[in-house]
Structure formats: C-alpha cells, structure tokens
PDB file of C-alpha atoms and ligand atoms in Angstrom:
ATOM      1  CA  MET A   1       0.000   0.000   0.000  1.00  0.00           C
ATOM      2  CA  SER A   2       2.824   2.438   0.787  1.00  0.00           C
ATOM      3  CA  GLU A   3       4.243   1.938  -2.717  1.00  0.00           C
ATOM      4  CA  LEU A   4       0.876   2.782  -4.141  1.00  0.00           C
ATOM      5  CA  ARG A   5       0.721   5.869  -1.948  1.00  0.00           C
ATOM      6  CA  GLU A   6       4.109   6.990  -3.173  1.00  0.00           C
ATOM      7  CA  LEU A   7       2.986   6.527  -6.729  1.00  0.00           C
ATOM      8  CA  TYR A   8      -0.145   8.549  -6.016  1.00  0.00           C
ATOM      9  CA  GLN A   9       1.940  11.312  -4.451  1.00  0.00           C
ATOM     10  CA  GLU A  10       4.189  11.395  -7.475  1.00  0.00           C
ATOM     11  CA  VAL A  11       1.227  11.745  -9.825  1.00  0.00           C
ATOM     12  CA  ILE A  12      -0.168  14.596  -7.741  1.00  0.00           C
ATOM     13  CA  LEU A  13       3.199  16.380  -7.579  1.00  0.00           C
ATOM     14  CA  GLU A  14       3.745  15.982 -11.290  1.00  0.00           C
ATOM     15  CA  HIS A  15       0.359  17.512 -12.114  1.00  0.00           C
ATOM     16  CA  SER A  16       0.846  20.348  -9.640  1.00  0.00           C
ATOM     17  CA  LYS A  17       4.219  21.222 -11.141  1.00  0.00           C
ATOM     18  CA  LYS A  18       3.089  20.980 -14.738  1.00  0.00           C
ATOM     19  CA  PRO A  19      -0.686  21.341 -14.736  1.00  0.00           C
ATOM     20  CA  LYS A  20      -2.560  20.436 -17.890  1.00  0.00           C
ATOM     21  CA  ASN A  21      -4.943  22.910 -19.478  1.00  0.00           C
ATOM     22  CA  PHE A  22      -3.658  25.714 -17.259  1.00  0.00           C
ATOM     23  CA  ARG A  23      -5.000  28.454 -19.495  1.00  0.00           C
ATOM     24  CA  ALA A  24      -7.936  30.738 -20.075  1.00  0.00           C
ATOM     25  CA  ILE A  25     -10.139  29.751 -23.002  1.00  0.00           C
ATOM     26  CA  GLU A  26     -11.217  32.670 -25.125  1.00  0.00           C
ATOM     27  CA  THR A  27     -14.126  30.816 -26.676  1.00  0.00           C
ATOM     28  CA  ALA A  28     -15.452  29.683 -23.282  1.00  0.00           C
ATOM     29  CA  ASN A  29     -19.210  30.105 -22.977  1.00  0.00           C
ATOM     30  CA  HIS A  30     -19.167  29.044 -19.314  1.00  0.00           C
ATOM     31  CA  LYS A  31     -16.914  30.429 -16.624  1.00  0.00           C
ATOM     32  CA  ALA A  32     -16.937  30.453 -12.824  1.00  0.00           C
ATOM     33  CA  GLU A  33     -14.654  31.118  -9.924  1.00  0.00           C
ATOM     34  CA  GLY A  34     -14.066  28.806  -6.981  1.00  0.00           C
ATOM     35  CA  PHE A  35     -12.679  30.088  -3.711  1.00  0.00           C
ATOM     36  CA  ASN A  36     -11.415  28.374  -0.582  1.00  0.00           C
ATOM     37  CA  PRO A  37     -11.860  30.889   2.251  1.00  0.00           C
ATOM     38  CA  LEU A  38      -9.683  28.817   4.583  1.00  0.00           C
ATOM     39  CA  CYS A  39      -6.536  29.561   2.611  1.00  0.00           C
ATOM     40  CA  GLY A  40      -7.522  32.159   0.020  1.00  0.00           C
ATOM     41  CA  ASP A  41      -6.773  29.880  -2.914  1.00  0.00           C
ATOM     42  CA  HIS A  42      -8.956  30.338  -5.955  1.00  0.00           C
ATOM     43  CA  PHE A  43      -9.364  29.066  -9.477  1.00  0.00           C
ATOM     44  CA  THR A  44     -11.291  30.281 -12.465  1.00  0.00           C
ATOM     45  CA  ILE A  45     -12.628  27.509 -14.651  1.00  0.00           C
ATOM     46  CA  TYR A  46     -13.354  28.084 -18.329  1.00  0.00           C
ATOM     47  CA  VAL A  47     -15.564  25.688 -20.243  1.00  0.00           C
ATOM     48  CA  ASP A  48     -16.458  25.723 -23.908  1.00  0.00           C
ATOM     49  CA  VAL A  49     -19.611  23.660 -24.359  1.00  0.00           C
ATOM     50  CA  LYS A  50     -20.703  22.636 -27.824  1.00  0.00           C
ATOM     51  CA  ASP A  51     -23.777  20.512 -28.544  1.00  0.00           C
ATOM     52  CA  GLY A  52     -24.069  19.545 -24.874  1.00  0.00           C
ATOM     53  CA  ALA A  53     -20.493  18.302 -24.602  1.00  0.00           C
ATOM     54  CA  ILE A  54     -17.330  19.810 -23.159  1.00  0.00           C
ATOM     55  CA  ASN A  55     -15.360  20.845 -26.197  1.00  0.00           C
ATOM     56  CA  ASP A  56     -12.607  22.504 -24.208  1.00  0.00           C
ATOM     57  CA  ILE A  57     -11.883  23.202 -20.548  1.00  0.00           C
ATOM     58  CA  GLY A  58      -9.107  25.078 -18.790  1.00  0.00           C
ATOM     59  CA  PHE A  59      -8.314  26.789 -15.517  1.00  0.00           C
ATOM     60  CA  GLN A  60      -6.239  29.552 -14.016  1.00  0.00           C
ATOM     61  CA  GLY A  61      -5.522  30.756 -10.518  1.00  0.00           C
ATOM     62  CA  SER A  62      -3.482  29.701  -7.554  1.00  0.00           C
ATOM     63  CA  GLY A  63      -3.734  26.784  -5.198  1.00  0.00           C
ATOM     64  CA  CYS A  64      -1.841  24.150  -3.275  1.00  0.00           C
ATOM     65  CA  ALA A  65      -0.440  21.021  -4.896  1.00  0.00           C
ATOM     66  CA  ILE A  66      -3.568  18.959  -4.285  1.00  0.00           C
ATOM     67  CA  SER A  67      -5.976  21.589  -5.579  1.00  0.00           C
ATOM     68  CA  LYS A  68      -3.884  22.248  -8.660  1.00  0.00           C
ATOM     69  CA  ALA A  69      -3.358  18.585  -9.450  1.00  0.00           C
ATOM     70  CA  SER A  70      -7.056  17.947  -8.989  1.00  0.00           C
ATOM     71  CA  ALA A  71      -7.950  20.799 -11.345  1.00  0.00           C
ATOM     72  CA  SER A  72      -5.436  19.568 -13.892  1.00  0.00           C
ATOM     73  CA  MET A  73      -6.689  15.983 -13.834  1.00  0.00           C
ATOM     74  CA  MET A  74     -10.293  17.140 -13.842  1.00  0.00           C
ATOM     75  CA  THR A  75      -9.778  19.014 -17.096  1.00  0.00           C
ATOM     76  CA  GLN A  76      -8.188  15.941 -18.657  1.00  0.00           C
ATOM     77  CA  MET A  77     -11.010  13.727 -17.456  1.00  0.00           C
ATOM     78  CA  LEU A  78     -13.863  15.970 -18.560  1.00  0.00           C
ATOM     79  CA  LYS A  79     -12.788  16.994 -22.014  1.00  0.00           C
ATOM     80  CA  GLY A  80     -15.187  15.439 -24.508  1.00  0.00           C
ATOM     81  CA  LYS A  81     -17.728  14.422 -21.851  1.00  0.00           C
ATOM     82  CA  THR A  82     -21.344  15.539 -21.952  1.00  0.00           C
ATOM     83  CA  GLU A  83     -22.622  17.896 -19.272  1.00  0.00           C
ATOM     84  CA  THR A  84     -24.599  15.021 -17.750  1.00  0.00           C
ATOM     85  CA  GLU A  85     -21.527  12.800 -17.665  1.00  0.00           C
ATOM     86  CA  ALA A  86     -19.540  15.634 -16.030  1.00  0.00           C
ATOM     87  CA  GLU A  87     -22.168  15.925 -13.296  1.00  0.00           C
ATOM     88  CA  GLY A  88     -21.964  12.156 -12.705  1.00  0.00           C
ATOM     89  CA  ILE A  89     -18.176  12.248 -12.488  1.00  0.00           C
ATOM     90  CA  PHE A  90     -18.384  15.191 -10.059  1.00  0.00           C
ATOM     91  CA  THR A  91     -20.625  13.135  -7.776  1.00  0.00           C
ATOM     92  CA  ARG A  92     -18.413  10.062  -7.928  1.00  0.00           C
ATOM     93  CA  PHE A  93     -15.287  12.114  -7.308  1.00  0.00           C
ATOM     94  CA  HIS A  94     -16.921  13.907  -4.383  1.00  0.00           C
ATOM     95  CA  ASP A  95     -17.966  10.534  -2.924  1.00  0.00           C
ATOM     96  CA  LEU A  96     -14.400   9.276  -3.344  1.00  0.00           C
ATOM     97  CA  VAL A  97     -12.688  12.137  -1.512  1.00  0.00           C
ATOM     98  CA  THR A  98     -15.277  12.222   1.256  1.00  0.00           C
ATOM     99  CA  GLY A  99     -14.898   8.488   1.859  1.00  0.00           C
ATOM    100  CA  HIS A 100     -18.315   7.496   0.541  1.00  0.00           C
ATOM    101  CA  ALA A 101     -17.058   5.438  -2.358  1.00  0.00           C
ATOM    102  CA  GLY A 102     -14.700   2.532  -2.835  1.00  0.00           C
ATOM    103  CA  ASP A 103     -11.138   2.880  -4.021  1.00  0.00           C
ATOM    104  CA  GLY A 104     -12.070   4.998  -7.026  1.00  0.00           C
ATOM    105  CA  GLN A 105     -10.876   2.514  -9.611  1.00  0.00           C
ATOM    106  CA  ASP A 106     -13.916   3.365 -11.744  1.00  0.00           C
ATOM    107  CA  LEU A 107     -12.585   6.920 -11.907  1.00  0.00           C
ATOM    108  CA  GLY A 108      -9.331   5.946 -13.590  1.00  0.00           C
ATOM    109  CA  LYS A 109      -6.414   8.221 -12.723  1.00  0.00           C
ATOM    110  CA  LEU A 110      -8.554  10.222 -10.303  1.00  0.00           C
ATOM    111  CA  ALA A 111      -8.207   7.277  -7.899  1.00  0.00           C
ATOM    112  CA  VAL A 112      -4.977   8.947  -6.732  1.00  0.00           C
ATOM    113  CA  PHE A 113      -7.173  11.220  -4.601  1.00  0.00           C
ATOM    114  CA  ALA A 114      -8.703   8.372  -2.578  1.00  0.00           C
ATOM    115  CA  GLY A 115      -6.340   9.044   0.363  1.00  0.00           C
ATOM    116  CA  VAL A 116      -7.650  12.603   0.713  1.00  0.00           C
ATOM    117  CA  SER A 117     -10.704  11.303   2.576  1.00  0.00           C
ATOM    118  CA  GLU A 118      -8.495  10.795   5.641  1.00  0.00           C
ATOM    119  CA  PHE A 119      -7.775  14.536   5.789  1.00  0.00           C
ATOM    120  CA  PRO A 120     -11.000  16.561   5.995  1.00  0.00           C
ATOM    121  CA  LEU A 121      -9.317  19.909   5.310  1.00  0.00           C
ATOM    122  CA  ARG A 122      -7.772  18.493   2.167  1.00  0.00           C
ATOM    123  CA  VAL A 123     -11.188  17.538   0.827  1.00  0.00           C
ATOM    124  CA  LYS A 124     -11.763  21.236   0.158  1.00  0.00           C
ATOM    125  CA  CYS A 125      -8.483  21.413  -1.750  1.00  0.00           C
ATOM    126  CA  ALA A 126      -9.348  18.410  -3.885  1.00  0.00           C
ATOM    127  CA  THR A 127     -12.840  19.642  -4.701  1.00  0.00           C
ATOM    128  CA  LEU A 128     -12.154  23.360  -5.222  1.00  0.00           C
ATOM    129  CA  ALA A 129     -11.902  23.211  -9.018  1.00  0.00           C
ATOM    130  CA  TRP A 130     -14.760  20.728  -9.211  1.00  0.00           C
ATOM    131  CA  HIS A 131     -17.188  23.049  -7.434  1.00  0.00           C
ATOM    132  CA  ALA A 132     -16.159  25.831  -9.784  1.00  0.00           C
ATOM    133  CA  MET A 133     -16.611  23.563 -12.815  1.00  0.00           C
ATOM    134  CA  ARG A 134     -20.102  22.662 -11.676  1.00  0.00           C
ATOM    135  CA  ALA A 135     -20.965  26.316 -11.059  1.00  0.00           C
ATOM    136  CA  ALA A 136     -19.661  27.166 -14.532  1.00  0.00           C
ATOM    137  CA  LEU A 137     -21.853  24.537 -16.178  1.00  0.00           C
ATOM    138  CA  ASN A 138     -24.840  25.696 -14.111  1.00  0.00           C
ATOM    139  CA  GLY A 139     -24.245  29.261 -15.218  1.00  0.00           C
ATOM    140  CA  ASP A 140     -23.744  30.557 -11.677  1.00  0.00           C
ATOM    141  CA  GLN A 141     -22.249  34.027 -11.690  1.00  0.00           C
ATOM    142  CA  GLU A 142     -21.263  34.242  -8.020  1.00  0.00           C
ATOM    143  CA  ALA A 143     -17.915  32.849  -6.932  1.00  0.00           C
ATOM    144  CA  VAL A 144     -18.517  29.471  -5.312  1.00  0.00           C
ATOM    145  CA  SER A 145     -16.979  28.805  -1.955  1.00  0.00           C
ATOM    146  CA  THR A 146     -15.854  25.439  -0.593  1.00  0.00           C
ATOM    147  CA  GLU A 147     -17.500  26.358   2.733  1.00  0.00           C
TER     148      GLU A 147
HETATM  149 FE1  FES B 201      -5.754  26.154  -0.360  1.00  0.00          FE
HETATM  150 FE2  FES B 201      -5.418  23.598  -0.687  1.00  0.00          FE
HETATM  151  S1  FES B 201      -4.496  24.837   0.829  1.00  0.00           S
HETATM  152  S2  FES B 201      -6.799  24.882  -1.725  1.00  0.00           S
END
C-alpha cells in the first residue's frame, strides 16, 4: 500500500508542477470562480460547451499542490464528456474524496485522490476546481466557496 501511496503522491506532484490545461479559453461560454476561504486559494474555470459536450476546458488561478493537481486531472477527465456525464463524475469524485465510495478505480487516474478522505481539510483542496466547474456549467455568476 505504501508503494501505491508513493505513486499517487508522485502523480499529484507531477500535475501540480506541470498542470494540464492551465490556461484561459477565449471561446469559453461558461466560466466560474471557486474560492477556498480557509486559505484564500482560488481558481477560475473556463468551459467551452458545444452541442451539450465539453469541447474545451481550462483553468487559471493559484492553489496548493492537491488543488492544482485535482484541477489539472479534472480538465483531462472531462474533455469530450457531456454535461450530464460531467455531473456524474463530479458526484463520484466527491464521494471518493469524502470516503463514501470505494477505491475509485472506476474513476481511472482520479483514484490517486482516494487518500484525501483521511484529511477533511484536504477535501476542500481536492474539490475546489470541481465546485467551480459545476458552477460554470450551471451558469452561476457568483464565486462558489468550498464552505
Ligand atoms: Fe488552499 Fe489547498 S491549501 S486549496
């Protein structure tokens, strides 16, 4: 198990150092900001939805390694998915990091966040970008808070 944990940590560090889709999207027709009041970290999520599917998704802002890695992997996971599929993945990911799901193997690479459920404060880090993504798809204009 500790080897697996080390591997998970490496994946998270790698994504936090070189996040994927770390960019604003000019053609985005959905955009929202997520904010963690506990630390002040915040991300803006940009989503370009075409015909009900996520054509492109990116993010900008600042956050800790876990929040950044989670945002990075979220964008990779959601590109090409329908809005309904994105909502389903949000729920499964939220269940995973709050300890209400199994080991997350059905979530592919996102399973690296399974250990977060042991650290309640880190749950907010892992879900920051996800709340913002959901707010963006819902068309919410207010910044969403993890509180
Ligand atoms: Fe701020 Fe993780 S410490 S989002």
